[in-house]
Short mmCIF file of C-alpha atoms in Angstrom, two decimals:
data_model
loop_
_atom_site.label_atom_id
_atom_site.label_comp_id
_atom_site.label_asym_id
_atom_site.label_seq_id
_atom_site.Cartn_x
_atom_site.Cartn_y
_atom_site.Cartn_z
CA MET A 1 85.89 114.51 90.15
CA THR A 2 82.69 116.53 90.30
CA THR A 3 79.13 115.32 90.59
CA SER A 4 77.99 116.36 87.12
CA THR A 5 74.99 114.45 85.79
CA LEU A 6 75.84 111.68 83.30
CA SER A 7 73.59 111.06 80.30
CA ILE A 8 73.74 109.51 76.82
CA GLN A 9 72.64 110.99 73.50
CA LEU A 10 70.12 108.59 71.96
CA TYR A 11 71.42 109.43 68.48
CA SER A 12 74.27 107.08 69.41
CA LEU A 13 71.79 104.21 69.69
CA ARG A 14 69.63 104.89 66.63
CA HIS A 15 70.86 101.84 64.72
CA LEU A 16 69.36 99.54 67.37
CA GLY A 17 65.81 100.35 66.27
CA GLY A 18 63.08 102.56 67.66
CA LEU A 19 62.80 104.45 70.92
CA ASP A 20 62.08 101.37 73.03
CA GLN A 21 65.21 99.59 71.82
CA GLN A 22 67.30 102.70 72.37
CA LEU A 23 66.05 103.22 75.90
CA ASP A 24 66.49 99.55 76.75
CA ALA A 25 70.14 99.70 75.70
CA ALA A 26 70.74 102.89 77.66
CA ALA A 27 69.20 101.40 80.79
CA ARG A 28 71.11 98.12 80.45
CA ALA A 29 74.36 100.03 80.13
CA GLY A 30 73.67 101.72 83.47
CA PHE A 31 72.46 105.15 82.42
CA THR A 32 69.56 106.77 84.24
CA ASN A 33 69.48 109.86 82.00
CA VAL A 34 69.22 110.22 78.24
CA GLU A 35 69.32 113.07 75.74
CA THR A 36 66.65 112.95 73.05
CA ILE A 37 66.66 113.96 69.39
CA GLY A 38 64.06 116.09 67.67
CA SER A 39 61.81 113.30 66.42
CA HIS A 40 61.32 112.02 69.96
CA LEU A 41 59.24 115.11 70.69
CA ASP A 42 56.72 114.19 67.99
CA ASP A 43 54.88 112.17 70.66
CA PRO A 44 55.91 113.55 74.04
CA LYS A 45 53.35 111.52 75.97
CA ALA A 46 54.72 108.28 74.55
CA LEU A 47 58.26 109.46 75.30
CA LYS A 48 57.34 110.28 78.88
CA ALA A 49 55.73 106.88 79.36
CA ALA A 50 58.64 105.00 77.80
CA LEU A 51 61.11 106.81 80.04
CA ALA A 52 59.05 106.19 83.17
CA ALA A 53 58.68 102.50 82.39
CA ARG A 54 62.45 102.14 82.60
CA GLY A 55 63.15 104.56 85.42
CA LEU A 56 64.85 106.94 83.01
CA HIS A 57 64.80 110.72 82.75
CA ALA A 58 65.48 113.07 79.84
CA PRO A 59 66.87 116.30 81.29
CA SER A 60 67.88 117.49 77.83
CA GLY A 61 67.12 117.10 74.16
CA HIS A 62 68.32 118.20 70.75
CA ILE A 63 65.94 120.09 68.48
CA GLY A 64 66.62 121.31 64.97
CA LEU A 65 66.48 124.92 63.87
CA PRO A 66 63.60 124.30 61.42
CA ALA A 67 61.45 123.01 64.30
CA LEU A 68 62.34 125.99 66.46
CA ARG A 69 61.52 128.37 63.65
CA GLY A 70 58.35 126.53 62.71
CA ASP A 71 56.47 126.42 66.01
CA LEU A 72 58.40 127.34 69.12
CA GLY A 73 55.28 127.02 71.25
CA ARG A 74 54.72 123.43 70.17
CA VAL A 75 58.36 122.61 70.92
CA ALA A 76 57.99 124.11 74.39
CA ASP A 77 54.76 122.21 75.02
CA ALA A 78 56.33 118.92 73.97
CA ALA A 79 59.47 119.44 76.03
CA THR A 80 57.41 120.33 79.09
CA GLU A 81 55.23 117.24 78.64
CA ALA A 82 58.31 115.01 78.43
CA GLY A 83 60.07 116.67 81.37
CA ILE A 84 62.89 118.13 79.28
CA ALA A 85 64.29 121.33 80.77
CA GLN A 86 67.25 121.93 78.46
CA LEU A 87 67.13 122.06 74.66
CA PHE A 88 70.14 122.33 72.39
CA MET A 89 70.14 123.20 68.71
CA PRO A 90 72.59 120.64 67.33
CA ALA A 91 73.66 122.11 63.98
CA LEU A 92 72.76 124.74 61.44
CA PRO A 93 71.12 123.41 58.27
CA PRO A 94 73.89 122.67 55.73
CA GLU A 95 72.85 125.49 53.43
CA GLU A 96 73.39 128.03 56.23
CA ARG A 97 76.83 126.92 57.38
CA SER A 98 78.77 128.80 54.71
CA GLY A 99 77.52 132.22 55.77
CA ASP A 100 79.83 135.10 56.58
CA ALA A 101 80.49 136.54 60.01
CA ASP A 102 77.39 138.70 59.96
CA ALA A 103 75.22 135.73 59.01
CA TRP A 104 76.51 133.79 62.00
CA ARG A 105 75.86 136.77 64.25
CA ARG A 106 72.30 136.93 62.97
CA VAL A 107 71.84 133.26 63.83
CA GLY A 108 73.15 133.94 67.31
CA THR A 109 70.70 136.80 67.70
CA GLU A 110 67.85 134.62 66.45
CA LEU A 111 68.74 131.81 68.85
CA GLY A 112 69.08 134.32 71.67
CA GLU A 113 65.57 135.62 71.03
CA MET A 114 64.25 132.05 71.03
CA ALA A 115 66.13 131.37 74.26
CA GLY A 116 64.38 134.33 75.84
CA ARG A 117 60.96 133.07 74.84
CA LEU A 118 61.71 129.53 76.02
CA LYS A 119 63.04 130.81 79.33
CA GLU A 120 59.57 132.17 80.01
CA ARG A 121 58.39 128.55 79.78
CA GLY A 122 61.09 127.31 82.14
CA ILE A 123 63.23 125.81 79.37
CA SER A 124 66.79 126.76 78.49
CA LEU A 125 68.10 126.82 74.92
CA GLY A 126 71.70 126.29 73.93
CA TYR A 127 73.91 125.78 70.91
CA HIS A 128 75.81 122.54 70.24
CA ASN A 129 78.96 122.86 68.14
CA HIS A 130 80.70 120.70 65.56
CA HIS A 131 84.06 121.55 63.98
CA TRP A 132 83.04 123.77 61.10
CA GLU A 133 82.36 126.65 63.50
CA LEU A 134 86.13 126.90 64.06
CA ALA A 135 87.03 127.84 60.47
CA ARG A 136 88.54 131.32 60.39
CA PHE A 137 87.19 134.26 58.45
CA SER A 138 89.59 136.71 56.80
CA ASP A 139 89.55 138.94 59.88
CA GLY A 140 90.60 136.07 62.14
CA SER A 141 87.19 135.56 63.73
CA CYS A 142 85.30 132.31 63.46
CA PRO A 143 81.64 131.29 63.30
CA LEU A 144 81.48 130.13 66.92
CA ASP A 145 82.69 133.49 68.18
CA CYS A 146 80.29 135.32 65.88
CA LEU A 147 77.31 133.23 66.96
CA PHE A 148 77.97 133.92 70.63
CA GLN A 149 78.49 137.62 69.84
CA GLY A 150 75.07 137.68 68.22
CA GLY A 151 73.51 136.03 71.24
CA ALA A 152 75.26 138.23 73.80
CA GLY A 153 72.97 139.47 76.53
CA SER A 154 70.41 136.73 75.92
CA PRO A 155 69.84 133.52 77.90
CA LEU A 156 71.47 131.43 75.13
CA VAL A 157 73.86 128.83 76.57
CA TRP A 158 76.36 126.32 75.17
CA GLN A 159 76.69 122.56 74.97
CA ALA A 160 80.34 122.00 74.08
CA ASP A 161 81.07 118.99 71.92
CA ILE A 162 84.62 118.63 73.14
CA ALA A 163 85.71 115.98 70.65
CA TRP A 164 84.53 118.10 67.72
CA LEU A 165 86.55 121.03 69.10
CA ALA A 166 89.60 118.76 69.14
CA ARG A 167 88.91 117.42 65.65
CA GLY A 168 88.66 120.99 64.44
CA GLY A 169 92.31 121.40 65.40
CA ASP A 170 91.88 123.56 68.48
CA ASP A 171 92.63 122.96 72.14
CA PRO A 172 89.19 122.33 73.69
CA LYS A 173 90.32 123.88 76.96
CA VAL A 174 90.82 127.25 75.29
CA TRP A 175 87.18 127.32 74.21
CA LEU A 176 85.87 125.93 77.49
CA GLU A 177 87.71 128.67 79.35
CA LYS A 178 86.70 131.39 76.91
CA TYR A 179 82.99 130.65 77.14
CA ALA A 180 82.76 129.29 80.67
CA GLY A 181 80.01 131.81 81.31
CA LEU A 182 77.81 130.09 78.70
CA LEU A 183 78.84 126.48 79.31
CA VAL A 184 76.17 124.26 80.87
CA SER A 185 76.74 120.88 79.21
CA ALA A 186 79.32 118.89 77.26
CA HIS A 187 79.26 115.96 74.89
CA VAL A 188 81.60 113.21 75.99
CA LYS A 189 83.01 111.24 73.07
CA ASP A 190 86.42 110.06 72.02
CA GLN A 191 88.52 110.23 68.90
CA ALA A 192 90.39 107.15 67.72
CA GLN A 193 94.05 107.28 66.79
CA ALA A 194 94.74 108.40 63.24
CA GLY A 195 93.82 105.74 60.70
CA ARG A 196 91.74 103.67 63.11
CA ASN A 197 87.97 103.14 63.27
CA GLU A 198 87.47 104.69 59.86
CA ASP A 199 84.25 102.69 59.52
CA GLU A 200 83.04 104.53 62.63
CA ASP A 201 83.99 107.97 61.29
CA GLY A 202 87.10 107.94 63.44
CA TRP A 203 85.24 107.85 66.77
CA CYS A 204 85.60 105.21 69.48
CA ASP A 205 84.47 104.18 72.96
CA VAL A 206 85.02 106.87 75.56
CA GLY A 207 88.33 106.18 77.25
CA SER A 208 89.85 104.21 74.38
CA GLY A 209 90.92 107.13 72.21
CA ILE A 210 93.33 110.03 72.23
CA LEU A 211 91.41 112.48 74.40
CA ASP A 212 92.39 112.81 78.06
CA TRP A 213 88.92 112.42 79.52
CA PRO A 214 89.85 112.44 83.22
CA ASP A 215 91.39 115.88 82.67
CA LEU A 216 88.74 117.17 80.26
CA TRP A 217 85.86 116.01 82.45
CA ALA A 218 87.24 117.85 85.47
CA PHE A 219 88.09 120.94 83.42
CA ALA A 220 84.66 121.19 81.77
CA SER A 221 82.80 120.48 84.99
CA ALA A 222 84.72 123.17 86.83
CA ARG A 223 83.69 125.67 84.15
CA GLY A 224 79.99 125.02 84.29
CA ALA A 225 79.24 121.78 82.47
CA ARG A 226 76.80 120.14 84.85
CA LEU A 227 75.31 117.77 82.27
CA MET A 228 77.81 115.42 80.61
CA VAL A 229 76.35 113.51 77.66
CA VAL A 230 78.06 110.45 76.18
CA GLU A 231 77.94 110.26 72.39
CA HIS A 232 79.31 108.37 69.39
CA ASP A 233 78.17 109.54 65.97
CA ASN A 234 78.44 106.18 64.21
CA PRO A 235 79.17 103.16 66.43
CA LYS A 236 79.31 99.67 64.92
CA ASP A 237 78.17 98.22 68.25
CA PRO A 238 75.90 100.84 69.81
CA ALA A 239 74.88 98.83 72.87
CA GLY A 240 78.45 97.78 73.52
CA PHE A 241 79.65 101.34 73.11
CA ALA A 242 77.14 102.54 75.69
CA ALA A 243 78.05 99.85 78.20
CA ARG A 244 81.82 100.17 77.81
CA SER A 245 81.76 103.96 77.94
CA PHE A 246 79.57 103.95 81.05
CA SER A 247 81.91 101.49 82.77
CA TYR A 248 84.92 103.62 81.93
CA LEU A 249 83.34 106.84 83.11
CA LYS A 250 82.48 105.25 86.46
CA THR A 251 86.22 105.00 87.07
CA ILE A 252 86.94 108.71 86.54
CA ARG A 253 83.89 110.45 87.99
#
């Protein structure tokens, strides 16, 4: 296995309470890196202090499109203060997801322009996918292709959520290969067998589901994913999920 950096998305731990409780759980599980969500940048000094108190680092964070559109300079200032060098836009606002191919290309162009401005501040910007970007338009193209077409030639990069690619019905490896030139990070989560864990939206501890993570980890890492971020969208036992997933990943890294 490669030496990609292992992290955990704090969204997975949100049900434990505030930032302190989330960071405590991440540290107890064995993680030394975390990925933040947008609200964590509201007070970057407090975030930086909370991380330092636990010996943690936040190499990456998610930030919503409204925040990027609203004040990109403030976002850059906050990320710099907190030590975050990679930002990923996690999802288009719901009202923008039903756009046609040209609309998705325009979003890609917009994100690419933002990526260029953030690069001047030493921060990279990438897109994080779900499954709806795989729906096909009448011409056979899909939103994910169109977004990357719109961002072509810009510094925009990609954080591949591999489990969402699989849930969308596609072979994740096809996408990882296709956009290896953009791939810098991947979300590491697992999908339960059909009919199981319905109260957790069908997700499960990494290593306990249907995805072949030893193979996918190596494949993604070899194609540019240097930051691997553990995630579960709706765990019943967030702290247990973090600990069990970390323990499993130690055996395959």
